[in-house]
mmCIF file of C-alpha atoms in Angstrom:
data_model
loop_
_atom_site.group_PDB
_atom_site.id
_atom_site.type_symbol
_atom_site.label_atom_id
_atom_site.label_comp_id
_atom_site.label_asym_id
_atom_site.label_seq_id
_atom_site.Cartn_x
_atom_site.Cartn_y
_atom_site.Cartn_z
ATOM 1 C CA VAL A 1018 -0.002 0.056 -0.038
ATOM 2 C CA ARG A 1019 2.810 2.404 0.828
ATOM 3 C CA GLU A 1020 4.493 1.791 -2.524
ATOM 4 C CA HIS A 1021 1.338 2.387 -4.383
ATOM 5 C CA ALA A 1022 0.747 5.392 -2.454
ATOM 6 C CA HIS A 1023 4.171 6.707 -3.189
ATOM 7 C CA ASP A 1024 3.637 5.955 -6.958
ATOM 8 C CA LEU A 1025 0.407 7.919 -6.921
ATOM 9 C CA LEU A 1026 2.087 10.976 -5.363
ATOM 10 C CA GLU A 1027 5.033 10.666 -7.673
ATOM 11 C CA PHE A 1028 2.538 11.010 -10.559
ATOM 12 C CA LEU A 1029 0.459 13.655 -9.145
ATOM 13 C CA ILE A 1030 3.430 15.890 -8.289
ATOM 14 C CA PHE A 1031 5.897 15.310 -11.046
ATOM 15 C CA ASP A 1032 3.402 14.789 -14.015
ATOM 16 C CA SER A 1033 2.162 18.274 -14.940
ATOM 17 C CA VAL A 1034 -0.747 16.746 -16.992
ATOM 18 C CA SER A 1035 -2.405 15.610 -13.854
ATOM 19 C CA VAL A 1036 -2.324 18.974 -12.171
ATOM 20 C CA PRO A 1037 -5.484 20.348 -13.774
ATOM 21 C CA LEU A 1038 -7.389 16.928 -12.893
ATOM 22 C CA MET A 1039 -6.165 17.312 -9.343
ATOM 23 C CA LYS A 1040 -7.531 20.991 -9.038
ATOM 24 C CA TYR A 1041 -10.946 19.561 -10.028
ATOM 25 C CA ALA A 1042 -10.642 16.903 -7.611
ATOM 26 C CA TYR A 1043 -9.491 19.075 -4.713
ATOM 27 C CA ARG A 1044 -12.472 21.457 -5.351
ATOM 28 C CA ARG A 1045 -14.927 18.562 -5.465
ATOM 29 C CA ALA A 1046 -13.682 16.925 -2.180
ATOM 30 C CA CYS A 1047 -12.875 19.946 -0.203
ATOM 31 C CA HIS A 1048 -15.316 22.653 -1.544
ATOM 32 C CA GLY A 1049 -18.155 20.415 -2.655
ATOM 33 C CA ASP A 1050 -18.038 21.682 -6.301
ATOM 34 C CA PRO A 1051 -19.509 19.376 -8.911
ATOM 35 C CA TYR A 1052 -17.271 17.255 -11.091
ATOM 36 C CA THR A 1053 -19.061 17.801 -14.417
ATOM 37 C CA LEU A 1054 -17.768 20.273 -16.820
ATOM 38 C CA ARG A 1055 -21.245 21.999 -16.946
ATOM 39 C CA GLY A 1056 -21.313 22.196 -12.998
ATOM 40 C CA THR A 1057 -17.841 23.543 -13.257
ATOM 41 C CA ALA A 1058 -18.851 26.207 -15.422
ATOM 42 C CA ARG A 1059 -21.407 27.490 -12.946
ATOM 43 C CA SER A 1060 -19.254 27.165 -9.955
ATOM 44 C CA PRO A 1061 -16.562 29.518 -8.612
ATOM 45 C CA GLY A 1062 -13.416 29.403 -10.778
ATOM 46 C CA ILE A 1063 -10.508 27.117 -9.540
ATOM 47 C CA ARG A 1064 -8.105 29.253 -7.864
ATOM 48 C CA ASP A 1065 -4.393 28.724 -8.315
ATOM 49 C CA GLY A 1066 -2.715 26.937 -5.399
ATOM 50 C CA CYS A 1067 -5.488 24.602 -4.711
ATOM 51 C CA TRP A 1068 -3.101 21.848 -5.806
ATOM 52 C CA LEU A 1069 -0.104 21.432 -5.271
ATOM 53 C CA PRO A 1070 -0.445 21.044 -1.483
ATOM 54 C CA PRO A 1071 1.226 23.199 1.137
ATOM 55 C CA HIS A 1072 4.983 22.593 1.339
ATOM 56 C CA CYS A 1073 5.072 20.758 -2.022
ATOM 57 C CA ASP A 1074 8.717 21.427 -2.725
ATOM 58 C CA GLU A 1075 9.598 19.572 0.610
ATOM 59 C CA LEU A 1076 7.197 16.850 -0.386
ATOM 60 C CA ALA A 1077 8.655 16.627 -3.898
ATOM 61 C CA SER A 1078 12.145 16.406 -2.398
ATOM 62 C CA ALA A 1079 11.217 13.551 -0.093
ATOM 63 C CA LEU A 1080 9.852 11.692 -3.088
ATOM 64 C CA GLU A 1081 12.902 12.346 -5.301
ATOM 65 C CA VAL A 1082 15.032 11.001 -2.445
ATOM 66 C CA VAL A 1083 12.938 7.793 -2.615
ATOM 67 C CA ILE A 1084 13.129 7.610 -6.394
ATOM 68 C CA THR A 1085 16.865 7.889 -6.286
ATOM 69 C CA HIS A 1086 17.099 5.069 -3.798
ATOM 70 C CA ARG A 1087 14.957 2.950 -5.872
ATOM 71 C CA LEU A 1088 16.925 3.354 -8.856
ATOM 72 C CA GLU A 1089 20.209 2.888 -7.153
ATOM 73 C CA ARG A 1090 20.674 1.961 -3.436
ATOM 74 C CA THR A 1091 22.292 4.948 -1.642
ATOM 75 C CA PRO A 1092 24.116 4.064 1.483
ATOM 76 C CA GLU A 1093 24.308 7.808 2.528
ATOM 77 C CA LEU A 1094 20.580 7.923 2.450
ATOM 78 C CA LEU A 1095 20.237 4.851 4.717
ATOM 79 C CA THR A 1096 22.723 6.075 7.259
ATOM 80 C CA LYS A 1097 21.094 9.386 7.408
ATOM 81 C CA MET A 1098 17.831 7.916 8.017
ATOM 82 C CA PHE A 1099 18.337 4.720 10.123
ATOM 83 C CA GLY A 1100 22.080 4.880 11.326
ATOM 84 C CA ALA A 1101 25.158 2.995 10.386
ATOM 85 C CA GLN A 1102 23.411 -0.337 11.150
ATOM 86 C CA ALA A 1103 21.376 -0.092 8.054
ATOM 87 C CA LEU A 1104 24.260 -0.634 5.797
ATOM 88 C CA LYS A 1105 24.779 -4.136 7.252
ATOM 89 C CA GLU A 1106 21.296 -5.211 6.816
ATOM 90 C CA ASP A 1107 18.489 -5.157 4.153
ATOM 91 C CA VAL A 1108 16.097 -2.269 4.781
ATOM 92 C CA PRO A 1109 12.863 -2.832 2.905
ATOM 93 C CA PHE A 1110 11.866 -0.275 0.232
ATOM 94 C CA HIS A 1111 8.488 0.499 1.854
ATOM 95 C CA THR A 1112 10.435 1.409 5.007
ATOM 96 C CA VAL A 1113 12.585 3.954 2.982
ATOM 97 C CA ILE A 1114 9.461 5.548 1.921
ATOM 98 C CA VAL A 1115 8.416 5.968 5.462
ATOM 99 C CA GLY A 1116 11.713 7.361 6.544
ATOM 100 C CA ALA A 1117 11.845 9.892 3.801
ATOM 101 C CA LEU A 1118 8.502 11.356 4.799
ATOM 102 C CA ILE A 1119 9.440 11.963 8.578
ATOM 103 C CA PRO A 1120 11.157 15.375 7.789
ATOM 104 C CA LEU A 1121 7.603 16.421 6.810
ATOM 105 C CA LEU A 1122 6.912 16.341 10.550
ATOM 106 C CA ASP A 1123 8.487 19.885 10.514
ATOM 107 C CA PHE A 1124 5.251 21.348 9.195
ATOM 108 C CA ASP A 1125 1.901 21.512 11.181
ATOM 109 C CA GLU A 1126 0.019 20.533 8.027
ATOM 110 C CA PHE A 1127 1.441 17.256 7.695
ATOM 111 C CA LEU A 1128 1.458 16.130 11.318
ATOM 112 C CA PRO A 1129 -2.036 14.912 11.487
ATOM 113 C CA THR A 1130 -1.570 12.535 8.608
ATOM 114 C CA VAL A 1131 1.999 11.633 8.954
ATOM 115 C CA VAL A 1132 1.959 10.638 12.665
ATOM 116 C CA PRO A 1133 -0.750 8.104 12.404
ATOM 117 C CA GLY A 1134 1.076 6.486 9.522
ATOM 118 C CA LEU A 1135 4.259 6.315 11.588
ATOM 119 C CA VAL A 1136 2.433 5.015 14.559
ATOM 120 C CA ALA A 1137 0.939 2.332 12.689
ATOM 121 C CA SER A 1138 4.458 1.494 11.189
ATOM 122 C CA MET A 1139 6.477 1.666 14.369
ATOM 123 C CA GLY A 1140 3.963 0.453 16.856
ATOM 124 C CA GLN A 1141 3.165 -2.894 15.737
ATOM 125 C CA PHE A 1142 6.208 -4.710 17.076
ATOM 126 C CA ARG A 1143 5.376 -7.558 14.541
ATOM 127 C CA HIS A 1144 7.892 -6.913 11.597
ATOM 128 C CA SER A 1145 11.553 -6.215 11.430
ATOM 129 C CA SER A 1146 10.754 -3.087 9.436
ATOM 130 C CA ASP A 1147 9.125 -1.764 12.447
ATOM 131 C CA ASN A 1148 12.441 -1.314 14.246
ATOM 132 C CA TRP A 1149 13.757 0.667 11.247
ATOM 133 C CA VAL A 1150 11.081 3.068 11.529
ATOM 134 C CA ARG A 1151 11.536 3.596 15.309
ATOM 135 C CA ALA A 1152 15.199 4.132 14.677
ATOM 136 C CA ALA A 1153 14.397 6.841 12.059
ATOM 137 C CA VAL A 1154 11.859 8.495 14.394
ATOM 138 C CA ALA A 1155 14.336 8.491 17.231
ATOM 139 C CA ARG A 1156 17.120 10.085 15.043
ATOM 140 C CA TYR A 1157 14.648 12.715 13.797
ATOM 141 C CA LEU A 1158 13.586 13.697 17.378
ATOM 142 C CA GLU A 1159 17.090 13.596 18.778
ATOM 143 C CA SER A 1160 17.875 16.300 16.055
ATOM 144 C CA MET A 1161 14.935 18.436 16.629
ATOM 145 C CA SER A 1162 14.272 21.105 18.999
ATOM 146 C CA SER A 1163 12.273 20.538 22.297
ATOM 147 C CA THR A 1164 9.238 22.509 20.687
ATOM 148 C CA GLN A 1165 9.236 20.102 17.630
ATOM 149 C CA ALA A 1166 9.333 16.997 19.698
ATOM 150 C CA HIS A 1167 6.646 18.468 21.932
ATOM 151 C CA ARG A 1168 4.421 18.902 18.897
ATOM 152 C CA PHE A 1169 5.067 15.403 17.788
ATOM 153 C CA CYS A 1170 4.022 14.251 21.311
ATOM 154 C CA ASP A 1171 0.946 16.294 21.399
ATOM 155 C CA GLU A 1172 -0.156 14.545 18.317
ATOM 156 C CA ILE A 1173 0.359 11.212 19.975
ATOM 157 C CA VAL A 1174 -1.631 12.219 23.005
ATOM 158 C CA GLY A 1175 -4.426 13.513 20.579
ATOM 159 C CA GLY A 1176 -4.305 10.294 18.648
ATOM 160 C CA LEU A 1177 -4.996 8.278 21.901
ATOM 161 C CA GLU A 1178 -7.996 10.440 22.520
ATOM 162 C CA ARG A 1179 -9.435 10.026 19.068
ATOM 163 C CA CYS A 1180 -8.797 6.149 19.342
ATOM 164 C CA LEU A 1181 -10.743 6.274 22.664
ATOM 165 C CA THR A 1182 -13.605 8.364 21.398
ATOM 166 C CA GLY A 1183 -13.732 7.244 17.782
ATOM 167 C CA GLY A 1184 -15.530 3.937 17.855
ATOM 168 C CA SER A 1185 -14.246 0.384 16.960
ATOM 169 C CA ASP A 1186 -12.376 1.291 13.921
ATOM 170 C CA ALA A 1187 -10.319 3.835 15.644
ATOM 171 C CA ALA A 1188 -9.864 1.581 18.781
ATOM 172 C CA ARG A 1189 -7.804 -0.706 16.620
ATOM 173 C CA PHE A 1190 -5.018 1.571 16.673
ATOM 174 C CA LEU A 1191 -4.953 1.912 20.457
ATOM 175 C CA GLU A 1192 -2.266 -0.842 20.767
ATOM 176 C CA PRO A 1193 0.131 0.929 18.197
ATOM 177 C CA PHE A 1194 -0.307 4.235 19.918
ATOM 178 C CA LEU A 1195 0.433 2.880 23.436
ATOM 179 C CA ASN A 1196 3.409 1.022 22.012
ATOM 180 C CA CYS A 1197 4.573 4.146 20.406
ATOM 181 C CA THR A 1198 4.018 6.048 23.436
ATOM 182 C CA ALA A 1199 6.168 3.740 25.493
ATOM 183 C CA PHE A 1200 8.942 3.939 22.988
ATOM 184 C CA LEU A 1201 8.912 7.805 23.336
ATOM 185 C CA LEU A 1202 9.010 7.524 27.111
ATOM 186 C CA ASP A 1203 11.823 5.196 26.958
ATOM 187 C CA SER A 1204 13.815 7.326 24.455
ATOM 188 C CA GLY A 1205 13.402 10.385 26.672
ATOM 189 C CA CYS A 1206 11.425 12.256 24.173
ATOM 190 C CA CYS A 1207 8.174 12.936 25.917
ATOM 191 C CA PRO A 1208 8.036 16.222 27.668
ATOM 192 C CA GLN A 1209 7.230 16.342 31.424
ATOM 193 C CA GLU A 1210 4.031 18.777 31.026
ATOM 194 C CA LEU A 1211 2.249 16.270 28.843
ATOM 195 C CA ALA A 1212 2.633 13.459 31.656
ATOM 196 C CA PRO A 1213 -0.595 14.072 33.543
ATOM 197 C CA LEU A 1214 -2.628 14.316 30.370
ATOM 198 C CA LEU A 1215 -1.001 11.159 29.082
ATOM 199 C CA PHE A 1216 -1.663 9.285 32.252
ATOM 200 C CA GLU A 1217 -5.304 10.218 32.050
ATOM 201 C CA LYS A 1218 -5.655 8.798 28.493
ATOM 202 C CA VAL A 1219 -3.717 5.433 29.501
ATOM 203 C CA GLU A 1220 -5.963 5.184 32.585
ATOM 204 C CA LYS A 1221 -9.006 5.448 30.257
ATOM 205 C CA VAL A 1222 -7.606 2.603 28.201
ATOM 206 C CA VAL A 1223 -7.039 0.351 31.172
ATOM 207 C CA TRP A 1224 -10.481 0.792 32.546
ATOM 208 C CA ARG A 1225 -12.166 0.537 29.202
ATOM 209 C CA ASP A 1226 -12.049 -3.282 29.211
ATOM 210 C CA LEU A 1227 -10.201 -5.130 31.895
ATOM 211 C CA SER A 1228 -10.536 -8.212 29.977
ATOM 212 C CA ASN A 1229 -8.594 -6.880 27.080
ATOM 213 C CA LEU A 1230 -5.230 -8.180 28.059
ATOM 214 C CA THR A 1231 -3.471 -7.009 24.867
ATOM 215 C CA LEU A 1232 -4.358 -3.464 25.519
ATOM 216 C CA ILE A 1233 -3.659 -3.509 29.281
ATOM 217 C CA SER A 1234 -0.193 -5.280 28.498
ATOM 218 C CA ALA A 1235 0.559 -2.459 26.022
ATOM 219 C CA ALA A 1236 -0.477 0.129 28.628
ATOM 220 C CA ILE A 1237 1.865 -1.176 31.341
ATOM 221 C CA PRO A 1238 5.211 -0.020 29.918
ATOM 222 C CA VAL A 1239 3.633 3.334 29.400
ATOM 223 C CA LEU A 1240 2.622 3.625 32.919
ATOM 224 C CA VAL A 1241 6.007 2.511 34.138
ATOM 225 C CA GLY A 1242 7.664 4.937 31.977
ATOM 226 C CA LEU A 1243 5.475 7.714 33.329
ATOM 227 C CA LEU A 1244 6.923 6.887 36.879
ATOM 228 C CA GLN A 1245 9.817 8.963 36.044
ATOM 229 C CA TRP A 1246 7.994 12.009 37.159
ATOM 230 C CA PRO A 1247 7.410 12.250 40.977
ATOM 231 C CA ARG A 1248 4.280 14.291 41.009
ATOM 232 C CA ILE A 1249 1.950 11.812 39.237
ATOM 233 C CA ARG A 1250 3.766 8.492 40.861
ATOM 234 C CA ARG A 1251 1.200 7.985 43.502
ATOM 235 C CA SER A 1252 -1.707 7.830 41.078
ATOM 236 C CA ILE A 1253 0.264 5.532 38.631
ATOM 237 C CA LEU A 1254 1.237 3.201 41.476
ATOM 238 C CA THR A 1255 -2.098 2.933 42.673
ATOM 239 C CA LEU A 1256 -3.307 1.873 39.316
ATOM 240 C CA LEU A 1257 -0.565 -0.692 38.891
ATOM 241 C CA LEU A 1258 -0.993 -2.147 42.400
ATOM 242 C CA ARG A 1259 -4.777 -2.601 41.588
ATOM 243 C CA LEU A 1260 -3.657 -4.378 38.504
ATOM 244 C CA LEU A 1261 -1.444 -6.615 40.646
ATOM 245 C CA GLY A 1262 -4.918 -7.949 41.750
ATOM 246 C CA HIS A 1263 -6.122 -8.644 38.109
ATOM 247 C CA GLY A 1264 -7.810 -12.000 37.476
ATOM 248 C CA PHE A 1265 -5.415 -12.988 34.796
ATOM 249 C CA PRO A 1266 -2.163 -14.423 36.152
ATOM 250 C CA ARG A 1267 -0.226 -13.508 33.121
ATOM 251 C CA LEU A 1268 -1.201 -9.909 33.604
ATOM 252 C CA ARG A 1269 -0.261 -9.982 37.261
ATOM 253 C CA VAL A 1270 3.241 -11.346 36.357
ATOM 254 C CA ALA A 1271 3.869 -8.640 33.607
ATOM 255 C CA VAL A 1272 2.892 -5.887 36.077
ATOM 256 C CA ALA A 1273 5.154 -7.350 38.895
ATOM 257 C CA GLN A 1274 7.973 -7.777 36.637
ATOM 258 C CA ALA A 1275 7.673 -4.309 35.283
ATOM 259 C CA LEU A 1276 7.581 -2.732 38.703
ATOM 260 C CA TYR A 1277 10.452 -4.961 40.031
ATOM 261 C CA LEU A 1278 12.702 -3.660 37.091
ATOM 262 C CA ARG A 1279 11.742 -0.203 37.639
ATOM 263 C CA PHE A 1280 12.418 -0.175 41.419
ATOM 264 C CA LEU A 1281 15.814 -1.976 40.585
ATOM 265 C CA GLU A 1282 16.711 0.978 38.162
ATOM 266 C CA ASP A 1283 15.743 4.004 40.414
ATOM 267 C CA GLY A 1284 17.215 2.999 43.914
ATOM 268 C CA ASP A 1285 15.349 5.007 46.489
ATOM 269 C CA PHE A 1286 11.868 5.521 44.848
ATOM 270 C CA ASP A 1287 10.106 8.593 45.916
ATOM 271 C CA ILE A 1288 6.334 8.189 45.982
ATOM 272 C CA GLY A 1289 5.299 11.505 47.712
ATOM 273 C CA ASP A 1290 3.299 14.101 46.035
ATOM 274 C CA GLU A 1291 6.307 16.361 46.210
ATOM 275 C CA PRO A 1292 9.928 15.387 45.618
ATOM 276 C CA GLY A 1293 11.287 14.043 48.753
ATOM 277 C CA GLY A 1294 7.868 13.349 50.457
ATOM 278 C CA SER A 1295 8.498 9.695 51.054
ATOM 279 C CA ALA A 1296 10.307 7.026 49.530
ATOM 280 C CA ILE A 1297 10.871 3.217 49.124
ATOM 281 C CA PRO A 1298 14.290 2.467 50.400
ATOM 282 C CA ALA A 1299 16.625 0.574 47.931
ATOM 283 C CA ASP A 1300 17.250 -2.161 50.514
#
């Protein structure tokens, strides 16, 4: 699907013949104008700039990079996107397409569409290509300012909310969003000010269906990752301790192991509402 989408974008952006047709399609989809030539004659004129999309030069540059790589494998591109390890292994072409689109996260217009695609690509933990996408996102976030990283994480939190309120189709993406959030927390990319809101969303996921072991298992690393901020630790620990009494033994084991490893990492573990309020001693 990614390769077909790439081919379509390549055709639309680089083939000048398609531009007038796309202007009609844009007016039909976004402004409700009729498709027929007779209807078009009565409708407002098609303004210049409807198509191509915003930041089309950057989008075209990203596609050109992919086209170049498809014609001839470019080690420099792989290293820039995924790191030196990519030279030693075979990176799938569809993953290169995703990596090429990551710089579009710099633009607000692309965030709502690119982020869900990245989440679907990096949050499944079922294919080796997911690891490459996570590596590319991590490299991008490390090179960006805290403001840009904040915008990316904002979109993740918003995506969780949309999954919770969007019905069964949207709920299918809860697990990838949770896995992606755990990855961001583990990478140190999630800003502290988003932690309370993020905990609120994850808590909703947990109580949404206590029999859904898949979602609760995906929520555990997020909750443990949020323990790095003392002000919300008490609430998180309360939820995790309640999960220790869950009816499914496998889930109880997962929570216990996650907490045990977290306590080992942190030494004296402050659980007060304020830093230094009270602590679990390391011994």
